[in-house]
Amino acid sequence: MLVFLALVSVALVTIAPQSQAIVIYTGWERHALVGSEVRLSCSFFSWRWTSEDVTFSWSYRPDGSRDSISIFHYTGGLPYLDNKGPFRDRLEFVGNPQRRDGSILIKNLDYSDNGTFTCDAKNPPDIVGRPSSVRLLVFDKLPVQAGVITGAIIGAVLGLLVLIVVIYYLMRFLVARRVFNLSVSKHGKKAKGKEGSQQRQGPALYAALDQSKLKASASEKKKQESRKDKK
């Protein structure tokens, strides 16, 4: 049984591919100003440890052109820069191959630098992968990016919603306070009306009592006089 498992393991190792796909990453689009510099990043993903034979290659295709030219190559631990092309004395290798970074820096940008930059990487034995491209656009003034505009619109809408909610609850509070004050004033007026009516009824009651007393005393006097006359 152990011999059988050993034979199966050897067969699988023999059949298994010795290389796997490598995935390369660059940015999608970069904007920069005339006369400034821009870093074009390139990295890769591989299942294997970074090889000492790792390589990076950069090519450039100007806008309006179908042909690409090689502008940079890294192999055998050494960078090879373009000394004759459009980026002569303006290109610098700023990557770290052992960290899977093959970034380059382009200085003193001009409008003629607009185009597509393509990065390819190999990490032997992983050498099968699709190169990744990034487009460079050079401007006098950097345009407002769509993400900034979208963020500003979303922020404005959220701010407006918050303002509407605050105004709504403030109006509810003011209306409730107004209703409370009106109810309190109505009860106060009723209480004052009752007190006033009681105060107005007090003298009238006293006057009526005095008149009844006077009438009673007058009738008593008449009775006494009538008694005297009879005697």
PDB file of C-alpha atoms in Angstrom:
ATOM      1  CA  MET A   1       0.000   0.000   0.000  1.00  0.00           C
ATOM      2  CA  LEU A   2       2.784   2.422   0.879  1.00  0.00           C
ATOM      3  CA  VAL A   3       4.561   1.592  -2.373  1.00  0.00           C
ATOM      4  CA  PHE A   4       1.361   2.344  -4.301  1.00  0.00           C
ATOM      5  CA  LEU A   5       0.930   5.746  -2.585  1.00  0.00           C
ATOM      6  CA  ALA A   6       4.558   6.632  -3.310  1.00  0.00           C
ATOM      7  CA  LEU A   7       4.105   5.791  -6.995  1.00  0.00           C
ATOM      8  CA  VAL A   8       0.919   7.910  -7.164  1.00  0.00           C
ATOM      9  CA  SER A   9       2.711  10.861  -5.552  1.00  0.00           C
ATOM     10  CA  VAL A  10       5.588  10.640  -8.007  1.00  0.00           C
ATOM     11  CA  ALA A  11       3.134  10.499 -10.904  1.00  0.00           C
ATOM     12  CA  LEU A  12       1.231  13.563  -9.706  1.00  0.00           C
ATOM     13  CA  VAL A  13       4.429  15.554  -9.254  1.00  0.00           C
ATOM     14  CA  THR A  14       5.522  14.576 -12.743  1.00  0.00           C
ATOM     15  CA  ILE A  15       2.173  15.485 -14.324  1.00  0.00           C
ATOM     16  CA  ALA A  16       1.655  18.746 -12.363  1.00  0.00           C
ATOM     17  CA  PRO A  17       2.655  21.926 -14.234  1.00  0.00           C
ATOM     18  CA  GLN A  18       5.900  23.511 -13.181  1.00  0.00           C
ATOM     19  CA  SER A  19       4.661  27.068 -13.758  1.00  0.00           C
ATOM     20  CA  GLN A  20       1.526  28.940 -12.776  1.00  0.00           C
ATOM     21  CA  ALA A  21      -0.126  32.132 -13.975  1.00  0.00           C
ATOM     22  CA  ILE A  22       1.192  35.471 -12.758  1.00  0.00           C
ATOM     23  CA  VAL A  23      -1.153  38.457 -12.278  1.00  0.00           C
ATOM     24  CA  ILE A  24       0.223  41.931 -13.012  1.00  0.00           C
ATOM     25  CA  TYR A  25      -1.253  45.170 -11.627  1.00  0.00           C
ATOM     26  CA  THR A  26      -0.908  48.797 -12.722  1.00  0.00           C
ATOM     27  CA  GLY A  27      -3.112  51.801 -12.262  1.00  0.00           C
ATOM     28  CA  TRP A  28      -5.886  52.498 -14.740  1.00  0.00           C
ATOM     29  CA  GLU A  29      -5.146  56.153 -15.520  1.00  0.00           C
ATOM     30  CA  ARG A  30      -2.750  58.803 -14.226  1.00  0.00           C
ATOM     31  CA  HIS A  31      -3.005  62.593 -14.495  1.00  0.00           C
ATOM     32  CA  ALA A  32      -0.032  64.938 -14.182  1.00  0.00           C
ATOM     33  CA  LEU A  33       0.990  68.540 -14.889  1.00  0.00           C
ATOM     34  CA  VAL A  34       3.375  69.719 -17.561  1.00  0.00           C
ATOM     35  CA  GLY A  35       6.899  69.926 -16.129  1.00  0.00           C
ATOM     36  CA  SER A  36       6.117  67.687 -13.154  1.00  0.00           C
ATOM     37  CA  GLU A  37       6.946  64.020 -12.558  1.00  0.00           C
ATOM     38  CA  VAL A  38       4.754  60.953 -12.246  1.00  0.00           C
ATOM     39  CA  ARG A  39       5.264  57.499 -10.753  1.00  0.00           C
ATOM     40  CA  LEU A  40       3.895  54.602 -12.773  1.00  0.00           C
ATOM     41  CA  SER A  41       3.387  51.633 -10.466  1.00  0.00           C
ATOM     42  CA  CYS A  42       3.671  47.977 -11.430  1.00  0.00           C
ATOM     43  CA  SER A  43       3.403  44.949  -9.166  1.00  0.00           C
ATOM     44  CA  PHE A  44       2.474  41.303  -9.542  1.00  0.00           C
ATOM     45  CA  PHE A  45       0.946  38.376  -7.689  1.00  0.00           C
ATOM     46  CA  SER A  46       2.541  34.934  -7.822  1.00  0.00           C
ATOM     47  CA  TRP A  47       2.079  31.815  -5.739  1.00  0.00           C
ATOM     48  CA  ARG A  48       5.840  31.300  -5.609  1.00  0.00           C
ATOM     49  CA  TRP A  49       8.511  33.126  -3.664  1.00  0.00           C
ATOM     50  CA  THR A  50      10.084  36.039  -5.477  1.00  0.00           C
ATOM     51  CA  SER A  51      12.724  34.613  -7.744  1.00  0.00           C
ATOM     52  CA  GLU A  52      16.232  36.004  -8.137  1.00  0.00           C
ATOM     53  CA  ASP A  53      15.516  35.944 -11.877  1.00  0.00           C
ATOM     54  CA  VAL A  54      12.440  38.212 -11.614  1.00  0.00           C
ATOM     55  CA  THR A  55      12.121  40.582 -14.566  1.00  0.00           C
ATOM     56  CA  PHE A  56      10.152  43.755 -15.349  1.00  0.00           C
ATOM     57  CA  SER A  57       9.626  45.330 -18.741  1.00  0.00           C
ATOM     58  CA  TRP A  58       7.961  48.639 -19.664  1.00  0.00           C
ATOM     59  CA  SER A  59       6.827  49.689 -23.129  1.00  0.00           C
ATOM     60  CA  TYR A  60       5.236  52.918 -24.362  1.00  0.00           C
ATOM     61  CA  ARG A  61       2.690  53.634 -27.112  1.00  0.00           C
ATOM     62  CA  PRO A  62       2.042  57.316 -27.854  1.00  0.00           C
ATOM     63  CA  ASP A  63      -1.510  58.523 -28.398  1.00  0.00           C
ATOM     64  CA  GLY A  64      -2.466  58.150 -32.037  1.00  0.00           C
ATOM     65  CA  SER A  65       0.169  55.495 -32.719  1.00  0.00           C
ATOM     66  CA  ARG A  66      -0.176  51.756 -33.192  1.00  0.00           C
ATOM     67  CA  ASP A  67       3.434  50.889 -32.449  1.00  0.00           C
ATOM     68  CA  SER A  68       4.961  50.443 -28.993  1.00  0.00           C
ATOM     69  CA  ILE A  69       8.584  51.023 -28.053  1.00  0.00           C
ATOM     70  CA  SER A  70      10.539  49.459 -25.194  1.00  0.00           C
ATOM     71  CA  ILE A  71      11.639  52.047 -22.619  1.00  0.00           C
ATOM     72  CA  PHE A  72      12.810  49.988 -19.624  1.00  0.00           C
ATOM     73  CA  HIS A  73      13.904  46.498 -18.702  1.00  0.00           C
ATOM     74  CA  TYR A  74      15.005  44.928 -15.412  1.00  0.00           C
ATOM     75  CA  THR A  75      16.747  41.576 -15.426  1.00  0.00           C
ATOM     76  CA  GLY A  76      19.573  39.831 -13.612  1.00  0.00           C
ATOM     77  CA  GLY A  77      19.312  42.308 -10.746  1.00  0.00           C
ATOM     78  CA  LEU A  78      20.139  45.308 -12.980  1.00  0.00           C
ATOM     79  CA  PRO A  79      17.924  48.009 -14.545  1.00  0.00           C
ATOM     80  CA  TYR A  80      18.400  48.951 -18.201  1.00  0.00           C
ATOM     81  CA  LEU A  81      17.098  52.421 -19.074  1.00  0.00           C
ATOM     82  CA  ASP A  82      16.196  53.862 -22.441  1.00  0.00           C
ATOM     83  CA  ASN A  83      19.098  56.060 -23.588  1.00  0.00           C
ATOM     84  CA  LYS A  84      17.832  56.942 -27.056  1.00  0.00           C
ATOM     85  CA  GLY A  85      14.032  57.169 -26.933  1.00  0.00           C
ATOM     86  CA  PRO A  86      11.634  59.919 -25.882  1.00  0.00           C
ATOM     87  CA  PHE A  87      12.367  59.403 -22.164  1.00  0.00           C
ATOM     88  CA  ARG A  88      16.125  59.679 -22.406  1.00  0.00           C
ATOM     89  CA  ASP A  89      17.510  61.107 -19.141  1.00  0.00           C
ATOM     90  CA  ARG A  90      13.970  61.469 -17.808  1.00  0.00           C
ATOM     91  CA  LEU A  91      13.212  57.920 -16.651  1.00  0.00           C
ATOM     92  CA  GLU A  92      14.230  56.440 -13.298  1.00  0.00           C
ATOM     93  CA  PHE A  93      13.661  53.003 -11.777  1.00  0.00           C
ATOM     94  CA  VAL A  94      12.126  53.449  -8.292  1.00  0.00           C
ATOM     95  CA  GLY A  95      10.822  49.920  -7.690  1.00  0.00           C
ATOM     96  CA  ASN A  96      11.959  47.094  -5.429  1.00  0.00           C
ATOM     97  CA  PRO A  97      11.958  43.772  -7.284  1.00  0.00           C
ATOM     98  CA  GLN A  98      12.296  41.702  -4.100  1.00  0.00           C
ATOM     99  CA  ARG A  99       9.003  43.252  -2.993  1.00  0.00           C
ATOM    100  CA  ARG A 100       7.500  42.624  -6.432  1.00  0.00           C
ATOM    101  CA  ASP A 101       7.557  46.317  -7.277  1.00  0.00           C
ATOM    102  CA  GLY A 102       8.658  47.383 -10.754  1.00  0.00           C
ATOM    103  CA  SER A 103       7.620  51.062 -10.622  1.00  0.00           C
ATOM    104  CA  ILE A 104       9.271  53.739 -12.766  1.00  0.00           C
ATOM    105  CA  LEU A 105       9.410  57.534 -12.436  1.00  0.00           C
ATOM    106  CA  ILE A 106       9.115  59.870 -15.430  1.00  0.00           C
ATOM    107  CA  LYS A 107      10.356  63.444 -14.950  1.00  0.00           C
ATOM    108  CA  ASN A 108       9.810  66.773 -16.717  1.00  0.00           C
ATOM    109  CA  LEU A 109       6.565  65.702 -18.360  1.00  0.00           C
ATOM    110  CA  ASP A 110       5.388  67.177 -21.644  1.00  0.00           C
ATOM    111  CA  TYR A 111       2.208  66.908 -23.728  1.00  0.00           C
ATOM    112  CA  SER A 112       4.033  64.539 -26.069  1.00  0.00           C
ATOM    113  CA  ASP A 113       4.252  62.013 -23.190  1.00  0.00           C
ATOM    114  CA  ASN A 114       0.525  61.314 -23.378  1.00  0.00           C
ATOM    115  CA  GLY A 115       0.029  57.651 -24.145  1.00  0.00           C
ATOM    116  CA  THR A 116      -0.270  54.117 -22.824  1.00  0.00           C
ATOM    117  CA  PHE A 117       2.446  52.496 -20.696  1.00  0.00           C
ATOM    118  CA  THR A 118       2.447  48.694 -20.434  1.00  0.00           C
ATOM    119  CA  CYS A 119       4.207  46.668 -17.745  1.00  0.00           C
ATOM    120  CA  ASP A 120       5.114  42.987 -18.012  1.00  0.00           C
ATOM    121  CA  ALA A 121       6.642  40.886 -15.216  1.00  0.00           C
ATOM    122  CA  LYS A 122       8.042  37.362 -14.912  1.00  0.00           C
ATOM    123  CA  ASN A 123       8.757  35.409 -11.742  1.00  0.00           C
ATOM    124  CA  PRO A 124      10.302  32.133 -12.987  1.00  0.00           C
ATOM    125  CA  PRO A 125       9.012  29.544 -13.209  1.00  0.00           C
ATOM    126  CA  ASP A 126       5.791  31.633 -13.237  1.00  0.00           C
ATOM    127  CA  ILE A 127       6.128  33.352 -16.578  1.00  0.00           C
ATOM    128  CA  VAL A 128       2.595  33.144 -17.974  1.00  0.00           C
ATOM    129  CA  GLY A 129       0.628  36.305 -17.405  1.00  0.00           C
ATOM    130  CA  ARG A 130      -1.119  39.158 -19.146  1.00  0.00           C
ATOM    131  CA  PRO A 131       0.670  42.537 -19.164  1.00  0.00           C
ATOM    132  CA  SER A 132      -1.125  45.460 -17.527  1.00  0.00           C
ATOM    133  CA  SER A 133      -1.432  48.976 -18.964  1.00  0.00           C
ATOM    134  CA  VAL A 134      -1.895  52.466 -17.548  1.00  0.00           C
ATOM    135  CA  ARG A 135      -2.714  55.610 -19.512  1.00  0.00           C
ATOM    136  CA  LEU A 136      -0.906  58.888 -18.833  1.00  0.00           C
ATOM    137  CA  LEU A 137      -2.595  62.249 -19.453  1.00  0.00           C
ATOM    138  CA  VAL A 138      -0.584  65.473 -19.109  1.00  0.00           C
ATOM    139  CA  PHE A 139      -2.413  68.786 -18.520  1.00  0.00           C
ATOM    140  CA  ASP A 140      -1.740  72.455 -17.843  1.00  0.00           C
ATOM    141  CA  LYS A 141      -4.159  72.178 -14.925  1.00  0.00           C
ATOM    142  CA  LEU A 142      -5.331  68.959 -13.381  1.00  0.00           C
ATOM    143  CA  PRO A 143      -9.021  68.353 -14.202  1.00  0.00           C
ATOM    144  CA  VAL A 144     -11.518  67.670 -11.472  1.00  0.00           C
ATOM    145  CA  GLN A 145     -11.886  63.929 -11.394  1.00  0.00           C
ATOM    146  CA  ALA A 146     -15.273  62.261 -11.601  1.00  0.00           C
ATOM    147  CA  GLY A 147     -14.823  60.753  -8.145  1.00  0.00           C
ATOM    148  CA  VAL A 148     -14.352  64.201  -6.613  1.00  0.00           C
ATOM    149  CA  ILE A 149     -17.475  65.503  -8.354  1.00  0.00           C
ATOM    150  CA  THR A 150     -19.477  62.459  -7.280  1.00  0.00           C
ATOM    151  CA  GLY A 151     -18.262  62.821  -3.686  1.00  0.00           C
ATOM    152  CA  ALA A 152     -19.183  66.510  -3.672  1.00  0.00           C
ATOM    153  CA  ILE A 153     -22.682  65.765  -4.996  1.00  0.00           C
ATOM    154  CA  ILE A 154     -23.234  63.007  -2.444  1.00  0.00           C
ATOM    155  CA  GLY A 155     -21.982  65.265   0.355  1.00  0.00           C
ATOM    156  CA  ALA A 156     -24.280  68.100  -0.757  1.00  0.00           C
ATOM    157  CA  VAL A 157     -27.301  65.777  -0.920  1.00  0.00           C
ATOM    158  CA  LEU A 158     -26.565  64.323   2.523  1.00  0.00           C
ATOM    159  CA  GLY A 159     -26.091  67.810   3.954  1.00  0.00           C
ATOM    160  CA  LEU A 160     -29.420  68.914   2.460  1.00  0.00           C
ATOM    161  CA  LEU A 161     -31.182  65.876   3.918  1.00  0.00           C
ATOM    162  CA  VAL A 162     -29.715  66.575   7.362  1.00  0.00           C
ATOM    163  CA  LEU A 163     -30.819  70.215   7.091  1.00  0.00           C
ATOM    164  CA  ILE A 164     -34.357  69.177   6.115  1.00  0.00           C
ATOM    165  CA  VAL A 165     -34.572  66.772   9.066  1.00  0.00           C
ATOM    166  CA  VAL A 166     -33.323  69.450  11.480  1.00  0.00           C
ATOM    167  CA  ILE A 167     -35.829  71.999  10.143  1.00  0.00           C
ATOM    168  CA  TYR A 168     -38.647  69.431  10.380  1.00  0.00           C
ATOM    169  CA  TYR A 169     -37.980  68.623  14.030  1.00  0.00           C
ATOM    170  CA  LEU A 170     -37.445  72.292  14.852  1.00  0.00           C
ATOM    171  CA  MET A 171     -40.836  73.170  13.334  1.00  0.00           C
ATOM    172  CA  ARG A 172     -42.471  70.367  15.289  1.00  0.00           C
ATOM    173  CA  PHE A 173     -40.900  71.662  18.482  1.00  0.00           C
ATOM    174  CA  LEU A 174     -42.037  75.244  17.796  1.00  0.00           C
ATOM    175  CA  VAL A 175     -45.592  74.133  16.945  1.00  0.00           C
ATOM    176  CA  ALA A 176     -45.827  71.993  20.089  1.00  0.00           C
ATOM    177  CA  ARG A 177     -44.523  74.887  22.180  1.00  0.00           C
ATOM    178  CA  ARG A 178     -47.044  77.258  20.593  1.00  0.00           C
ATOM    179  CA  VAL A 179     -49.922  74.856  21.287  1.00  0.00           C
ATOM    180  CA  PHE A 180     -48.772  74.442  24.882  1.00  0.00           C
ATOM    181  CA  ASN A 181     -48.589  78.212  25.428  1.00  0.00           C
ATOM    182  CA  LEU A 182     -52.065  78.702  23.937  1.00  0.00           C
ATOM    183  CA  SER A 183     -53.559  76.010  26.159  1.00  0.00           C
ATOM    184  CA  VAL A 184     -51.901  77.526  29.230  1.00  0.00           C
ATOM    185  CA  SER A 185     -53.160  81.016  28.340  1.00  0.00           C
ATOM    186  CA  LYS A 186     -56.714  79.722  27.799  1.00  0.00           C
ATOM    187  CA  HIS A 187     -56.756  78.015  31.189  1.00  0.00           C
ATOM    188  CA  GLY A 188     -55.368  81.175  32.761  1.00  0.00           C
ATOM    189  CA  LYS A 189     -58.077  83.322  31.190  1.00  0.00           C
ATOM    190  CA  LYS A 190     -60.778  80.938  32.392  1.00  0.00           C
ATOM    191  CA  ALA A 191     -59.412  81.017  35.923  1.00  0.00           C
ATOM    192  CA  LYS A 192     -59.217  84.809  35.873  1.00  0.00           C
ATOM    193  CA  GLY A 193     -62.789  84.981  34.516  1.00  0.00           C
ATOM    194  CA  LYS A 194     -64.065  82.867  37.376  1.00  0.00           C
ATOM    195  CA  GLU A 195     -62.269  84.990  39.934  1.00  0.00           C
ATOM    196  CA  GLY A 196     -63.603  88.179  38.343  1.00  0.00           C
ATOM    197  CA  SER A 197     -67.154  86.873  38.315  1.00  0.00           C
ATOM    198  CA  GLN A 198     -66.829  85.856  41.925  1.00  0.00           C
ATOM    199  CA  GLN A 199     -65.450  89.274  42.767  1.00  0.00           C
ATOM    200  CA  ARG A 200     -68.320  90.957  40.873  1.00  0.00           C
ATOM    201  CA  GLN A 201     -70.920  88.728  42.553  1.00  0.00           C
ATOM    202  CA  GLY A 202     -69.567  89.465  46.069  1.00  0.00           C
ATOM    203  CA  PRO A 203     -70.785  93.134  46.408  1.00  0.00           C
ATOM    204  CA  ALA A 204     -74.092  92.222  44.801  1.00  0.00           C
ATOM    205  CA  LEU A 205     -74.645  89.501  47.366  1.00  0.00           C
ATOM    206  CA  TYR A 206     -73.758  91.844  50.201  1.00  0.00           C
ATOM    207  CA  ALA A 207     -76.144  94.474  48.847  1.00  0.00           C
ATOM    208  CA  ALA A 208     -78.942  91.919  48.550  1.00  0.00           C
ATOM    209  CA  LEU A 209     -78.327  90.779  52.109  1.00  0.00           C
ATOM    210  CA  ASP A 210     -78.443  94.379  53.380  1.00  0.00           C
ATOM    211  CA  GLN A 211     -81.714  95.019  51.554  1.00  0.00           C
ATOM    212  CA  SER A 212     -83.245  91.851  52.985  1.00  0.00           C
ATOM    213  CA  LYS A 213     -82.130  92.888  56.446  1.00  0.00           C
ATOM    214  CA  LEU A 214     -83.642  96.340  55.997  1.00  0.00           C
ATOM    215  CA  LYS A 215     -86.898  94.843  54.768  1.00  0.00           C
ATOM    216  CA  ALA A 216     -86.977  92.472  57.706  1.00  0.00           C
ATOM    217  CA  SER A 217     -86.365  95.274  60.187  1.00  0.00           C
ATOM    218  CA  ALA A 218     -89.038  97.462  58.537  1.00  0.00           C
ATOM    219  CA  SER A 219     -91.583  94.676  58.668  1.00  0.00           C
ATOM    220  CA  GLU A 220     -90.717  94.074  62.310  1.00  0.00           C
ATOM    221  CA  LYS A 221     -91.299  97.743  63.093  1.00  0.00           C
ATOM    222  CA  LYS A 222     -94.679  97.669  61.350  1.00  0.00           C
ATOM    223  CA  LYS A 223     -95.706  94.632  63.371  1.00  0.00           C
ATOM    224  CA  GLN A 224     -94.717  96.347  66.612  1.00  0.00           C
ATOM    225  CA  GLU A 225     -96.637  99.531  65.681  1.00  0.00           C
ATOM    226  CA  SER A 226     -99.692  97.506  64.761  1.00  0.00           C
ATOM    227  CA  ARG A 227     -99.575  95.772  68.131  1.00  0.00           C
ATOM    228  CA  LYS A 228     -99.404  99.102  69.941  1.00  0.00           C
ATOM    229  CA  ASP A 229    -102.397 100.425  68.038  1.00  0.00           C
ATOM    230  CA  LYS A 230    -104.457  97.418  68.989  1.00  0.00           C
ATOM    231  CA  LYS A 231    -103.713  97.919  72.612  1.00  0.00           C
TER     232      LYS A 231
END
